GROMACS .gro file of C-alpha atoms in nm:
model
  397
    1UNK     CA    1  11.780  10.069  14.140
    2UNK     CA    2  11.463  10.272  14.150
    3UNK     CA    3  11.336  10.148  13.811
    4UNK     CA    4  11.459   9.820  13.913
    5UNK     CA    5  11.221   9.841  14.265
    6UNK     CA    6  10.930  10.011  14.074
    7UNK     CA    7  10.942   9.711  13.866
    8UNK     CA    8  10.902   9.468  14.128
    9UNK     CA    9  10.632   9.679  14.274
   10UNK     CA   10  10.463   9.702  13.954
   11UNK     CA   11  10.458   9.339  13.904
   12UNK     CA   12  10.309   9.301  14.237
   13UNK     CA   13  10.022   9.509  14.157
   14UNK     CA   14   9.951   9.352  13.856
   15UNK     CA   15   9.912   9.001  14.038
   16UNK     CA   16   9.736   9.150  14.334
   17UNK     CA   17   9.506   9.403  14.137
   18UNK     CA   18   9.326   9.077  13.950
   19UNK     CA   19   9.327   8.857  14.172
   20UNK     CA   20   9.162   8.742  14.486
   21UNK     CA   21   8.770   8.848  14.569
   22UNK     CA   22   8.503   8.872  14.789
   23UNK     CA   23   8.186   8.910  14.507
   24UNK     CA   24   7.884   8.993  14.521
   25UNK     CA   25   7.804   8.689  14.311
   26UNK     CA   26   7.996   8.448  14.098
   27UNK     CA   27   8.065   8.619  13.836
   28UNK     CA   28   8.175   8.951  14.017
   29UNK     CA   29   8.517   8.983  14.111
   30UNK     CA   30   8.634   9.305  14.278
   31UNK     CA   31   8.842   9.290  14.603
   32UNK     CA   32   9.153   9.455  14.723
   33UNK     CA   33   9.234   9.143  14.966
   34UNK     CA   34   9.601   9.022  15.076
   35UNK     CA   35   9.666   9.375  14.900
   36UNK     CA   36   9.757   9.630  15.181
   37UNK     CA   37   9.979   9.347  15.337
   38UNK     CA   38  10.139   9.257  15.041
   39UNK     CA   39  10.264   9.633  14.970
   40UNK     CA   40  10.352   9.659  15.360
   41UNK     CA   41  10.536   9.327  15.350
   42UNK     CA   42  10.734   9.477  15.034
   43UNK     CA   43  10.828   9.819  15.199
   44UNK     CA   44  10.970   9.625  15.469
   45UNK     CA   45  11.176   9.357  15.276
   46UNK     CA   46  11.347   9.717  15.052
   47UNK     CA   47  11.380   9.871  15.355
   48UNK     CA   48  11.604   9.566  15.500
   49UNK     CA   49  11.748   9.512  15.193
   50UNK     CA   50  11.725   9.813  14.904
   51UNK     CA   51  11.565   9.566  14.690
   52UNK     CA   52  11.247   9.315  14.745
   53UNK     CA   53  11.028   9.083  14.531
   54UNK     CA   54  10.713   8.904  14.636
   55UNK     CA   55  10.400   8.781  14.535
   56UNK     CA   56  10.142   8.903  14.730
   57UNK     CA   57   9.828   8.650  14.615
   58UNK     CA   58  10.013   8.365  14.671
   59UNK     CA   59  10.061   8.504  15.033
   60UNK     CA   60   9.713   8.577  15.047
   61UNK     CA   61   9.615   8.244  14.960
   62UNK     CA   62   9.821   8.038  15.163
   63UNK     CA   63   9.739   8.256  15.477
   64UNK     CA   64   9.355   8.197  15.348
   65UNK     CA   65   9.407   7.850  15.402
   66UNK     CA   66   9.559   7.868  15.769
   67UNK     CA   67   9.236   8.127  15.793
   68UNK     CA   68   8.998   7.897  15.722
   69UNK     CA   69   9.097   7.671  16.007
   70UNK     CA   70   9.208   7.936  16.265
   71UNK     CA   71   8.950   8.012  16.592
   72UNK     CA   72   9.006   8.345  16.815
   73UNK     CA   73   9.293   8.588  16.828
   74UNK     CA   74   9.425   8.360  16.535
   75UNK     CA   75   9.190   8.442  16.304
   76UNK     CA   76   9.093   8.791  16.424
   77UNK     CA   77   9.446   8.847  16.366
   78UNK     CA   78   9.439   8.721  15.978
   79UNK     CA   79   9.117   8.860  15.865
   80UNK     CA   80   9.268   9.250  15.962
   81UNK     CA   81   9.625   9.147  15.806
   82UNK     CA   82   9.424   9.039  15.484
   83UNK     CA   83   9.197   9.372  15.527
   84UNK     CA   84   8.874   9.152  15.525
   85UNK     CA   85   8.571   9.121  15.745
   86UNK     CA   86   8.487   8.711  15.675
   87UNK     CA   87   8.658   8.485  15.504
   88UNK     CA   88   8.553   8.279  15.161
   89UNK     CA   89   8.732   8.044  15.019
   90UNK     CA   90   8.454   7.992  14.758
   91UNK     CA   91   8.515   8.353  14.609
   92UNK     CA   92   8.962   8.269  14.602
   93UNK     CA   93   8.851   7.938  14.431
   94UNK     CA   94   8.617   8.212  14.195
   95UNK     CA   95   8.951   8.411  14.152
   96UNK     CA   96   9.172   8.176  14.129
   97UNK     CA   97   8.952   8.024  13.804
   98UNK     CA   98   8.971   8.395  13.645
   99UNK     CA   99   9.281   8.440  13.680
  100UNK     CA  100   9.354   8.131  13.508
  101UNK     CA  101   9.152   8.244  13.224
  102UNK     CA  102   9.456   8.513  13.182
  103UNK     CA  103   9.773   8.297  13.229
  104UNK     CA  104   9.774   8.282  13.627
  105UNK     CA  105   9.788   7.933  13.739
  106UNK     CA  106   9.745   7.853  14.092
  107UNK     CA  107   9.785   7.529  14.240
  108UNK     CA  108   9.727   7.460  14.633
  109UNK     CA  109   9.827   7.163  14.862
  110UNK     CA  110   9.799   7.094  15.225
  111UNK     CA  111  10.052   6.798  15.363
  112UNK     CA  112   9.991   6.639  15.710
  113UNK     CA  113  10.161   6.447  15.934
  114UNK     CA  114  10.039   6.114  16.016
  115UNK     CA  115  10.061   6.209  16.380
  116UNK     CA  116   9.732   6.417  16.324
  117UNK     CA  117   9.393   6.372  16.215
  118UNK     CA  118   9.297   6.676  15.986
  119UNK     CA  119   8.895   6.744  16.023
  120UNK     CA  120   8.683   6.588  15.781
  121UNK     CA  121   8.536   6.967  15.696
  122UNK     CA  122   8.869   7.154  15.724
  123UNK     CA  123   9.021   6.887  15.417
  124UNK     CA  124   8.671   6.941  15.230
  125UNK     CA  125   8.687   7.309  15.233
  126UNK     CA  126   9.050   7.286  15.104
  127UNK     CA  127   8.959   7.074  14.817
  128UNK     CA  128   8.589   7.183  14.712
  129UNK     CA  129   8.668   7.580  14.726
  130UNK     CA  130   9.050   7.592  14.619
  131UNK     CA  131   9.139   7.231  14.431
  132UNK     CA  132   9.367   7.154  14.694
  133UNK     CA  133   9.575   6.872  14.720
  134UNK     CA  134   9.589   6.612  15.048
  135UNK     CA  135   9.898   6.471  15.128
  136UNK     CA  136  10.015   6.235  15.402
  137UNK     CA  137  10.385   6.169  15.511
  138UNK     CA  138  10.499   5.980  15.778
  139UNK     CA  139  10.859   6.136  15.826
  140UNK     CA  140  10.931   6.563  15.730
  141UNK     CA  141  11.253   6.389  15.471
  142UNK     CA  142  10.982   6.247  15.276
  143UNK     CA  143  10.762   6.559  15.297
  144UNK     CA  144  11.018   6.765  15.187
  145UNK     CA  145  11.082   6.595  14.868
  146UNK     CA  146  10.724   6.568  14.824
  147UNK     CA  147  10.677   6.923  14.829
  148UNK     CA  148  10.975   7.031  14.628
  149UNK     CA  149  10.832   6.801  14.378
  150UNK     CA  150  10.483   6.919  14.378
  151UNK     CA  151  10.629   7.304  14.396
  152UNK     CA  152  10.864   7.209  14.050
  153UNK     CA  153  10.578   7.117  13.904
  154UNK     CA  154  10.309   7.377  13.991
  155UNK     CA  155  10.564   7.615  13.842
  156UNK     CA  156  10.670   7.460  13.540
  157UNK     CA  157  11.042   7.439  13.674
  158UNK     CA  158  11.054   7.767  13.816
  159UNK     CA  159  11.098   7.734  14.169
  160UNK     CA  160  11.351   7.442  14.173
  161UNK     CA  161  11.412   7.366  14.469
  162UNK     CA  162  11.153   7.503  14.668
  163UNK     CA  163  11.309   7.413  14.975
  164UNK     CA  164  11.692   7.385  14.973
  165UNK     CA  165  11.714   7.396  15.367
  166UNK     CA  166  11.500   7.151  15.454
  167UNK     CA  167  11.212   7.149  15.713
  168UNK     CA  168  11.174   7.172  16.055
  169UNK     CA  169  11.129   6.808  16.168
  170UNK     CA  170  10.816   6.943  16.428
  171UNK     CA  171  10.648   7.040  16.141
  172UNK     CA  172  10.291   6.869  16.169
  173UNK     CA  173  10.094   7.049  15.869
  174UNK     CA  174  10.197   7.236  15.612
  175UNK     CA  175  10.007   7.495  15.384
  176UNK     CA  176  10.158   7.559  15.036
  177UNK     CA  177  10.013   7.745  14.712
  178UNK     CA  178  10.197   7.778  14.419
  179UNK     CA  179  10.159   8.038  14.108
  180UNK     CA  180  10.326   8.026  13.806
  181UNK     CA  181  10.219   8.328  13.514
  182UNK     CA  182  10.356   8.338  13.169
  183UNK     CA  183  10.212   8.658  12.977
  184UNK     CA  184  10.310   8.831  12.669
  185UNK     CA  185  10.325   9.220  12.604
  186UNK     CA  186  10.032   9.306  12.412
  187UNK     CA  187  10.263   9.537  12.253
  188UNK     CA  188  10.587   9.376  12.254
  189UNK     CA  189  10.955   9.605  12.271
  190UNK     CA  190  11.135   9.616  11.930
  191UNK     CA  191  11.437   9.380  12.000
  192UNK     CA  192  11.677   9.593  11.773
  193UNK     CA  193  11.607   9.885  12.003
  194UNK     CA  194  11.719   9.753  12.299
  195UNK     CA  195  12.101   9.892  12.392
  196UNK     CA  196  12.303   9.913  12.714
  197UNK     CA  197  12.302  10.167  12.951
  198UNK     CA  198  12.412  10.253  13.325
  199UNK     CA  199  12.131  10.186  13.621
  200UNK     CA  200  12.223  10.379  13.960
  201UNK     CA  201  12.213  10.145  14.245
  202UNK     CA  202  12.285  10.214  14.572
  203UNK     CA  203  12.624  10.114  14.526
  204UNK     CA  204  12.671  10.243  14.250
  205UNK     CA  205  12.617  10.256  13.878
  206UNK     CA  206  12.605   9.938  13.697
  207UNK     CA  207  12.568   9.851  13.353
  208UNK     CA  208  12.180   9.706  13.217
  209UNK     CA  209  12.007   9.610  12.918
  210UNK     CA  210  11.712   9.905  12.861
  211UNK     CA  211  11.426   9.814  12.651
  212UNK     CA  212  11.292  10.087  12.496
  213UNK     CA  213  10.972  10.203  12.326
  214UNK     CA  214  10.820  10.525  12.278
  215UNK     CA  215  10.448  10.523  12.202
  216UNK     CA  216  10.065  10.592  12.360
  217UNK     CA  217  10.106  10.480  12.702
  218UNK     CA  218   9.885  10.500  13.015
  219UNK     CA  219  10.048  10.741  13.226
  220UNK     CA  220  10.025  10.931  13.573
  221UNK     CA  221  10.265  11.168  13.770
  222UNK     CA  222  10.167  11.169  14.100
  223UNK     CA  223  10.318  11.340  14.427
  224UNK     CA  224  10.621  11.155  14.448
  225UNK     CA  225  10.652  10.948  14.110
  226UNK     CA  226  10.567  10.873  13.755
  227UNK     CA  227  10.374  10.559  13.648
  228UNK     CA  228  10.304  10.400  13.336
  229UNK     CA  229  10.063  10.110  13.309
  230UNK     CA  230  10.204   9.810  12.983
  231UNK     CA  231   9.923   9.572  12.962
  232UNK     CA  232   9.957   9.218  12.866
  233UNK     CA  233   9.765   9.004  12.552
  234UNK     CA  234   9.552   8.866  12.814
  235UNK     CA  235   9.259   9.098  12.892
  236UNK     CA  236   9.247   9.302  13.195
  237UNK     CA  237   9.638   9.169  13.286
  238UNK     CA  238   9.901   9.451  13.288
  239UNK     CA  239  10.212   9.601  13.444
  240UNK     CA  240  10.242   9.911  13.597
  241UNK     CA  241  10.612  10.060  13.646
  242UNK     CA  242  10.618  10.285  13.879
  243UNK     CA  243  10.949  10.540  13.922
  244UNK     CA  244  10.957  10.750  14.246
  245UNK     CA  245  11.153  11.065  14.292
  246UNK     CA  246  11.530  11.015  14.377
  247UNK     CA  247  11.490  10.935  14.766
  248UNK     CA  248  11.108  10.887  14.778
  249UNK     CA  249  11.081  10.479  14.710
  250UNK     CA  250  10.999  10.390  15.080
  251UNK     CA  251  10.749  10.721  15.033
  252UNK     CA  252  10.574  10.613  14.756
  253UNK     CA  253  10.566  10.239  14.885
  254UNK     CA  254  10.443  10.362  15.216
  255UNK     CA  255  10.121  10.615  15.038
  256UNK     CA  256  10.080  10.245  14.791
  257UNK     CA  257  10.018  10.024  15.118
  258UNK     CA  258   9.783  10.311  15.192
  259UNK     CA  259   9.614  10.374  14.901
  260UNK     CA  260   9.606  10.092  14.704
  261UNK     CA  261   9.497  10.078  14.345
  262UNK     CA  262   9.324  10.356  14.400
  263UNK     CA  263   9.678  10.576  14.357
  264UNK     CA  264   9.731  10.493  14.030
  265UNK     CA  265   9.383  10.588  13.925
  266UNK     CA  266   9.346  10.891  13.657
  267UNK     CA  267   9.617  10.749  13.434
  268UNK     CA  268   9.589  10.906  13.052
  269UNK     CA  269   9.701  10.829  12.763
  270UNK     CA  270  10.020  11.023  12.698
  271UNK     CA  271  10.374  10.964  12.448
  272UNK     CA  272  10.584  10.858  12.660
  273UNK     CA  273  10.927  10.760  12.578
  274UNK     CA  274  11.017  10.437  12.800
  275UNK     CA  275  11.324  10.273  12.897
  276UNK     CA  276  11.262   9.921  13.101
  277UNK     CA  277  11.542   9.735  13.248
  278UNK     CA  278  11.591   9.340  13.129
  279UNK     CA  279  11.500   9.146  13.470
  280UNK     CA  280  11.568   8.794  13.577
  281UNK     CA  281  11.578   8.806  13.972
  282UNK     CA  282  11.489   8.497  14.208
  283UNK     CA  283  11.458   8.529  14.609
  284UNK     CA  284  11.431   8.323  14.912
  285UNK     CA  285  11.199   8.497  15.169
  286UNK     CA  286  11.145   8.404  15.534
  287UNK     CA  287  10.852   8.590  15.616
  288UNK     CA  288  10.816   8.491  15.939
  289UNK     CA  289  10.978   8.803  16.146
  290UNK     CA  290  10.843   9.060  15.919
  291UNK     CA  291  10.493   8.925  15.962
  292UNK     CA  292  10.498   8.929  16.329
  293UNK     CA  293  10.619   9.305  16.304
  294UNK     CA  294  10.324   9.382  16.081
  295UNK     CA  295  10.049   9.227  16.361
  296UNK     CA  296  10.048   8.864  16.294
  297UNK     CA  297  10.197   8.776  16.608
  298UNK     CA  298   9.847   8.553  16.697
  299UNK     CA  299   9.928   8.350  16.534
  300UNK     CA  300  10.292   8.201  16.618
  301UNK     CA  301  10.187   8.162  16.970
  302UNK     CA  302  10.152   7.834  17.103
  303UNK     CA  303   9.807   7.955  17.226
  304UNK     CA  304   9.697   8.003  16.895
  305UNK     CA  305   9.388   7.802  16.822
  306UNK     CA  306   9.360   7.660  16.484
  307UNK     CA  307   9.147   7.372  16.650
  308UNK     CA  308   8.931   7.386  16.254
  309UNK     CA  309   9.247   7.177  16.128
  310UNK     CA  310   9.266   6.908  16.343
  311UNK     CA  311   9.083   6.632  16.517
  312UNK     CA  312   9.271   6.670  16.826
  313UNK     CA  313   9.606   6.802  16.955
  314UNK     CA  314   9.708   7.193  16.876
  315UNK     CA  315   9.872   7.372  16.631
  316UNK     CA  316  10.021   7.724  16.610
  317UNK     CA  317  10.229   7.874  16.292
  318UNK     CA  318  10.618   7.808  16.372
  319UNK     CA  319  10.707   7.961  15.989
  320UNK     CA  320  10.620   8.148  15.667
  321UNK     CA  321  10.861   8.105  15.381
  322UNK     CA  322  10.790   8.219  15.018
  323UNK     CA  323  11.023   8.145  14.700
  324UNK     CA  324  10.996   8.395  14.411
  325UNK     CA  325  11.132   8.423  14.036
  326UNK     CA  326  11.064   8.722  13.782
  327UNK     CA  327  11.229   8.757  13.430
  328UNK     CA  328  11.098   9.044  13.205
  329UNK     CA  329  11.196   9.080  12.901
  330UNK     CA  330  11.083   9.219  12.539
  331UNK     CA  331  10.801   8.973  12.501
  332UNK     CA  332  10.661   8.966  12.803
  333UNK     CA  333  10.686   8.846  13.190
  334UNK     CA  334  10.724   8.504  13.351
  335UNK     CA  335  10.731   8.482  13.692
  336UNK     CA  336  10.629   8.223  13.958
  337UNK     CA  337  10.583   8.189  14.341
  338UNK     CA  338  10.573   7.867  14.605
  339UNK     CA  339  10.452   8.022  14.968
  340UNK     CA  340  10.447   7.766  15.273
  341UNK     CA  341  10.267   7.811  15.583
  342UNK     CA  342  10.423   7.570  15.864
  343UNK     CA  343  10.240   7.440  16.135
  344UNK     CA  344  10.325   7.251  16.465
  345UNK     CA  345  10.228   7.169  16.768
  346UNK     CA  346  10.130   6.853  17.002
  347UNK     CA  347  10.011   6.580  16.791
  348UNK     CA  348   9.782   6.323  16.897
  349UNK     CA  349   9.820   6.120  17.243
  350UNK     CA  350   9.926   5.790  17.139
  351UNK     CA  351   9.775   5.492  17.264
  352UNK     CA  352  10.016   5.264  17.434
  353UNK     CA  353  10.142   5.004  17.173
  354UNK     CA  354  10.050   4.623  17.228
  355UNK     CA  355  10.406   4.415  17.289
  356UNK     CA  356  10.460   4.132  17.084
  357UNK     CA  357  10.829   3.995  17.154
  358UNK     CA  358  10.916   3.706  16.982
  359UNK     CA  359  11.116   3.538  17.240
  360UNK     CA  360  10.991   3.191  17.243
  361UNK     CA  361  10.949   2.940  16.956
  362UNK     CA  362  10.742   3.062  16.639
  363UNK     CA  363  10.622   3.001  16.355
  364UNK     CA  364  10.606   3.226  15.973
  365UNK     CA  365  10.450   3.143  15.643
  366UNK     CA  366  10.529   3.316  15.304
  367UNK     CA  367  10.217   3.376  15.163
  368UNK     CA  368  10.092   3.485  14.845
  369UNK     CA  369   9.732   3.626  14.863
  370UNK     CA  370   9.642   3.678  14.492
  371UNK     CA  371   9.680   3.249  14.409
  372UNK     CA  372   9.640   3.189  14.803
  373UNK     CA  373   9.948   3.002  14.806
  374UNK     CA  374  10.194   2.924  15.127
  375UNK     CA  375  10.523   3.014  14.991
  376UNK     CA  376  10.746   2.921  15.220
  377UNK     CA  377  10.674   2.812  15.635
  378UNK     CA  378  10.891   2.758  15.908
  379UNK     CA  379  10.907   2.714  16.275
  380UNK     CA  380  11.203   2.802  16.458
  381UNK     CA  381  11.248   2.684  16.780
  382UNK     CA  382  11.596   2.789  16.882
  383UNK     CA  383  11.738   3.121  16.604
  384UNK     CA  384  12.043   3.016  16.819
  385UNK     CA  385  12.101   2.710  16.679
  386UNK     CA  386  11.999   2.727  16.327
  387UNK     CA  387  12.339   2.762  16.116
  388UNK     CA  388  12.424   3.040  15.912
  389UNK     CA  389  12.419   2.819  15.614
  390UNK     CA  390  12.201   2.531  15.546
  391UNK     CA  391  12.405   2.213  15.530
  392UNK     CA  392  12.483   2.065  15.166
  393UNK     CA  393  12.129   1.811  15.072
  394UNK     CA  394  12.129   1.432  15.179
  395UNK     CA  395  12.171   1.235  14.858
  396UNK     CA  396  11.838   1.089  14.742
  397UNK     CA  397  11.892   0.688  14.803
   0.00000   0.00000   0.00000
């Protein structure tokens, strides 16, 4: 089970170490952000459950996108939970374009109610910065095929469905990115050397198939575990598997949410003599409790003020659900992530409709605009008399 964790948290690190900035200038990209909550929301899922998977950037970037309309406590709240001092969207959309470069592909959408207005500069911000997607739905049913749709295809199939228990029907906005990374080994594992062996989970030892390779590896042993770094073909991309000490995982998580990157810093090149579980794991993650616990409770109040989003009427954050998928094998990693961030609220104040009860005699026309032709016209009088089928034609004399 440890290798199996240190694998998750090692994929984590190679999405989160890459990604997501706050540059000096275009072209430099160098920022720990969504980081430190990303390794604090993974200690807490293995401490609830032994095991935990997540992708912390596209967390980061769907809480960006609530950020960027969020006033107050709200966005006080998210700017210390992503361990930044302002918020730009320009610099993700920077990221999110070099990460691409490498095999990342992230996709973002925002879908809204027709019961609100979103702000003119809110939707422009979206789409100029991150690409985002606009869309409108009338009823959450058709929103929630809409975004399982959109989240199937942002992943290449991956996260399928997206959201098997459907939606809250209060739901007025809702914030979803979507990442999706296929990457070969630069060096791949010899096939032929892969063999069985026994893994010890917590409950017990269970039988896995190791990969194995023993050559020049990056490689640290720090206070409470070993780490080697496996880079990808894509520059600057890699994996680092990190093993813990037999009872130190929530340890070395806990000095990781800490220290960051900066941990696993001082690796050398060493022979080292690895044996990598085969992986193919998918979860279902409610983040919503675990987020609260870690300081984001701002922002499910009904006081929160995201008054950025929309023209009028309030919003707050009722939910945070993320699917993930990971398979590594000898050639490389594919993994992909859909994160939502619900919002509702009171919606606009409705004007009063105009009545128009057709109670007294009327008439229709069937009308074709394109040739401007009256198809068919009527005036009915009395519905009560008309009969339910029309009476057989009056010979022609």
């Amino acid at each position: 089970m440890k290798r199996w964790l240190s694998l998750m948290v090692a994929l984590m690190l190679a999405f989160s170490s890459c990604a997501l900035a706050e540059p000096a200038d275009a072209t430099a990209i160098d920022s720990s952000i969504g980081n430190r909550l990303g390794l604090e929301v993974l200690n807490r899922l293995y401490l609830y459950d032994q095991q935990a998977l997540l992708s912390p950037v596209s967390l980061t970037y769907a809480l960006a996108m609530a950020a960027a309309g969020a006033q107050g406590d709200a966005l006080e709240a998210l700017l210390c939970a992503l361990d930044v001092d302002a918020l730009s969207l320009d610099a993700l959309g920077v990221a999110a374009d070099s990460l691409e470069v490498r095999g990342l592909k992230s996709a973002n959408a925002a879908f809204v109610s027709d019961a609100v207005i979103l702000r003119e500069t809110y939707a422009s911000a979206l789409k100029g910065a991150l690409d985002a997607e606009i869309f409108d739905f009338a009823r959450t049913e058709s929103a929630l095929d809409a975004i399982n749709g959109w989240a199937r295809e942002k992943t290449d199939g991956m996260i399928d469905p997206f959201l098997a228990n459907g939606l809250d029907p209060n739901l007025l906005l809702m914030l979803v990115n979507a990442v999706a990374l296929d990457a070969k080994w630069r060096v791949p594992f010899d096939g032929t050397a892969t063999g069985e062996g026994v893994f010890a989970a917590p409950g017990g030892e269970v039988p896995v198939d190791y990969m194995r390779a023993t050559r020049s590896m990056d490689y640290l042993e720090g206070e409470t575990f070993q780490a080697v770094y496996l880079p990808y073909a894509q520059e600057a991309l890699g994996m680092y598997v990190i093993l813990p000490e037999e009872g130190r995982m929530h340890d070395t998580l806990e000095a990781l949410a800490a220290g960051g990157m900066e941990l696993l810093g001082g690796m050398q090149s060493e022979r080292v003599a690895l044996s990598l579980p085969r992986v193919k794991m998918s979860v279902s993650l409610n983040l919503t409790e675990t987020l609260k616990d870690l300081g984001l409770e701002a922002l499910f109040s009904p006081e929160a003020d995201f008054s950025g989003m929309v023209e009028e009427g309030s919003l707050y954050v009722s939910g945070v659900v993320q699917n993930v998928c990971l398979e590594v094998n000898e050639q490389g990693t594919r993994a992909a992530a859909a994160t939502m961030v619900g919002l509702a609220g009171s919606a606009l104040e409705e004007q009063p409709p105009i009545e128009m009860e057709v109670n007294r005699p009327y008439a229709l026309l069937i009308y074709d605009e394109e040739t401007n032709t009256i198809l068919f016209a009527a005036v009915v009088s009395d519905p009560s008399a008309l009969p339910e089928e029309a009476p057989a034609a009056t010979p022609a004399p």
